[in-house]
Amino acid sequence: MWRIVLLGAVFSLLPAAGRLQAQRSPEPPRLLDDIRFLSEDQLQGRMTGSPGADSAAAYLARRFSQVGLQPAAGGWLQSFTVGRDAPAVRQTNSGAVVGRNVIGILPGRDRVLRNQTVVLGAHYDHLGFGGFGSLDPDSNGLVHNGADDNASGIAALIQVAARLAASPPARTVVFIAFSGEELGLLGSAYYVKQPIYPLAQTLAMVNLDMVGRLRNGRLIVYGARSAKEFPALLDSLNWYAGFDLKAQGDGYGPSDHSSFYAAKRPVLHVFTDLHEDYHRTTDDWQKVNYDGLKRVADFTLGLVTALADRTSPLTFVDLPTVAPQAVRPGSGPPGYGAYLGTVPDMTGAPGGVRLVGVRAGSPAEKAGLRGDDIITRIGSKETPDLQAMTDALRSHKPGDTVEILVRRGPAVTTLRATLGERGG
Ligand SMILES: [Zn+2]
């Protein structure tokens, strides 16, 4: 997942790893195998354009074939060039690199509907040896394995593919393992520009990004408002699944579904929320909740089946939201420099952005912000939601001192923060 990095992240709500271990029951071996393979140190964090990412791509093409998918028209791999201007590439001085999306399809069984597709996507690239995008300040040079981000989504995608292949739905399902996501949604942006199957015939895109840390049965599905029919569909699927389901939001967010929403397709992002290991060297396979991941894969299987079999179209909803810069590949996030160091609650709060914590030593901590605070204004800008808060931070430079209006229980307080520089 990308761009949450702008706000910085840390929190410690997880039970100790030992307790998670004890709660786990035997998991399906392939789910575990796929996550372990992708998040072993030998893949070196799967940075786009690296040998580790190429090994991952070869592995995924093999797995897609094993579970019964066919290569996309044009082959398993769709290559794209990451320009020198991409922030991560600029930082490493490595010049342009080539990223590869891995694409497999399951042809639909209905003679007419098979000309339409449903896309199920998950990114397989991660942060390599840290630096750009990492939230561990001292981790440059240490491998970031990205087990939850996003080996978990890839493992679930392969599970769904294997089970759908046994009984294909009416429409064709296109499975895409994206690269370049951590550099700014580059792989999905490229696919949307050069779609192998016409976007006009693409009913919807479902994105699995960070689905390995289910806690208290709480599943987030963003994009629920991107098609009129989604809320009812998700509700009925959850009647069986029994998640504490938070289905909400338009189709913009810090992951690959944004690219498809910008191309005016209905999208859904399945997500088990941020955690203390997000974009850190500690995002390892031992911490994945396999029972939870299996439940998420089951839910996604039901979702993709329902979409690929439905007889009526979906009604795209173009919400009057300003598209975030995230969908502009290669440009890098504007205002990248201004850093506060808060950890927002991704499910939102009435009238503001609730924090689950602040990063140690961050401007947020120094300003006196803390967990459960609800930020309602930064500088002159109201912050009714996360997007507004991101925009408010972007409008400032590192070194600026801003007033932050905070609701803390029944009280309202004004704090002052001097914004720092990210990665500085
Ligand atoms: Zn990420």
mmCIF file of N, CA and C and ligand atoms in Angstrom, residues 1-5 123 125-127 133 146 148-150 181-183 209-210 254-255 274 278-279 283, ligand 1:
data_model
loop_
_atom_site.group_PDB
_atom_site.id
_atom_site.type_symbol
_atom_site.label_atom_id
_atom_site.label_comp_id
_atom_site.label_asym_id
_atom_site.label_seq_id
_atom_site.Cartn_x
_atom_site.Cartn_y
_atom_site.Cartn_z
ATOM 1 N N MET A 1 0.834 -1.185 0.000
ATOM 2 C CA MET A 1 0.000 0.000 0.000
ATOM 3 C C MET A 1 0.871 1.237 0.000
ATOM 4 N N TRP A 2 0.405 2.258 -0.671
ATOM 5 C CA TRP A 2 1.188 3.449 -0.874
ATOM 6 C C TRP A 2 0.527 4.648 -0.238
ATOM 7 N N ARG A 3 1.248 5.718 -0.096
ATOM 8 C CA ARG A 3 0.762 7.059 0.212
ATOM 9 C C ARG A 3 0.352 7.284 1.654
ATOM 10 N N ILE A 4 -0.089 6.252 2.366
ATOM 11 C CA ILE A 4 -0.313 6.416 3.800
ATOM 12 C C ILE A 4 0.985 6.895 4.424
ATOM 13 N N VAL A 5 2.058 6.601 3.747
ATOM 14 C CA VAL A 5 3.381 7.000 4.175
ATOM 15 C C VAL A 5 3.461 8.514 4.411
ATOM 16 N N HIS A 123 -0.856 -6.200 -5.432
ATOM 17 C CA HIS A 123 0.521 -5.888 -5.839
ATOM 18 C C HIS A 123 1.503 -6.826 -5.133
ATOM 19 N N ASP A 125 5.055 -6.141 -5.413
ATOM 20 C CA ASP A 125 6.303 -5.420 -5.124
ATOM 21 C C ASP A 125 6.266 -4.881 -3.688
ATOM 22 N N HIS A 126 7.458 -4.619 -3.146
ATOM 23 C CA HIS A 126 7.513 -3.981 -1.822
ATOM 24 C C HIS A 126 8.703 -3.023 -1.766
ATOM 25 N N LEU A 127 9.244 -2.772 -0.601
ATOM 26 C CA LEU A 127 10.171 -1.647 -0.420
ATOM 27 C C LEU A 127 11.653 -2.015 -0.524
ATOM 28 N N GLY A 133 9.891 5.245 1.276
ATOM 29 C CA GLY A 133 8.671 4.558 1.700
ATOM 30 C C GLY A 133 8.779 3.870 3.042
ATOM 31 N N GLY A 146 7.731 -7.336 3.658
ATOM 32 C CA GLY A 146 6.368 -7.077 3.176
ATOM 33 C C GLY A 146 5.479 -8.310 3.138
ATOM 34 N N ASP A 148 2.662 -8.854 5.025
ATOM 35 C CA ASP A 148 1.267 -8.400 4.923
ATOM 36 C C ASP A 148 1.104 -7.485 3.711
ATOM 37 N N ASP A 149 2.139 -6.698 3.432
ATOM 38 C CA ASP A 149 2.114 -5.695 2.348
ATOM 39 C C ASP A 149 3.082 -6.114 1.245
ATOM 40 N N ASN A 150 2.777 -6.964 0.256
ATOM 41 C CA ASN A 150 1.430 -7.456 0.127
ATOM 42 C C ASN A 150 1.465 -8.913 -0.331
ATOM 43 N N GLU A 181 3.710 -0.707 -7.311
ATOM 44 C CA GLU A 181 2.686 -0.079 -6.473
ATOM 45 C C GLU A 181 3.310 0.847 -5.440
ATOM 46 N N GLU A 182 4.362 0.359 -4.798
ATOM 47 C CA GLU A 182 4.979 1.149 -3.720
ATOM 48 C C GLU A 182 5.681 2.404 -4.259
ATOM 49 N N LEU A 183 5.923 2.436 -5.561
ATOM 50 C CA LEU A 183 6.550 3.619 -6.158
ATOM 51 C C LEU A 183 5.500 4.629 -6.626
ATOM 52 N N ASP A 209 -5.114 -5.619 -0.876
ATOM 53 C CA ASP A 209 -3.852 -5.036 -0.425
ATOM 54 C C ASP A 209 -3.858 -4.971 1.099
ATOM 55 N N MET A 210 -2.962 -5.761 1.707
ATOM 56 C CA MET A 210 -2.844 -5.885 3.163
ATOM 57 C C MET A 210 -4.087 -6.541 3.763
ATOM 58 N N PRO A 254 -4.976 4.674 -1.228
ATOM 59 C CA PRO A 254 -3.544 4.536 -1.477
ATOM 60 C C PRO A 254 -3.148 3.194 -2.069
ATOM 61 N N SER A 255 -3.889 2.695 -3.043
ATOM 62 C CA SER A 255 -3.483 1.436 -3.663
ATOM 63 C C SER A 255 -4.051 1.338 -5.076
ATOM 64 N N LEU A 274 -4.186 -0.937 8.941
ATOM 65 C CA LEU A 274 -2.774 -0.697 9.252
ATOM 66 C C LEU A 274 -2.394 -1.357 10.581
ATOM 67 N N TYR A 278 3.612 -1.887 9.658
ATOM 68 C CA TYR A 278 3.394 -1.344 8.322
ATOM 69 C C TYR A 278 4.629 -0.583 7.817
ATOM 70 N N HIS A 279 5.123 -0.975 6.642
ATOM 71 C CA HIS A 279 6.286 -0.351 5.997
ATOM 72 C C HIS A 279 7.525 -0.355 6.899
ATOM 73 N N ASP A 283 7.525 -6.451 9.158
ATOM 74 C CA ASP A 283 6.327 -7.004 8.491
ATOM 75 C C ASP A 283 6.689 -8.392 7.950
HETATM 76 ZN ZN ZN B 1 2.943 -0.644 1.020
#
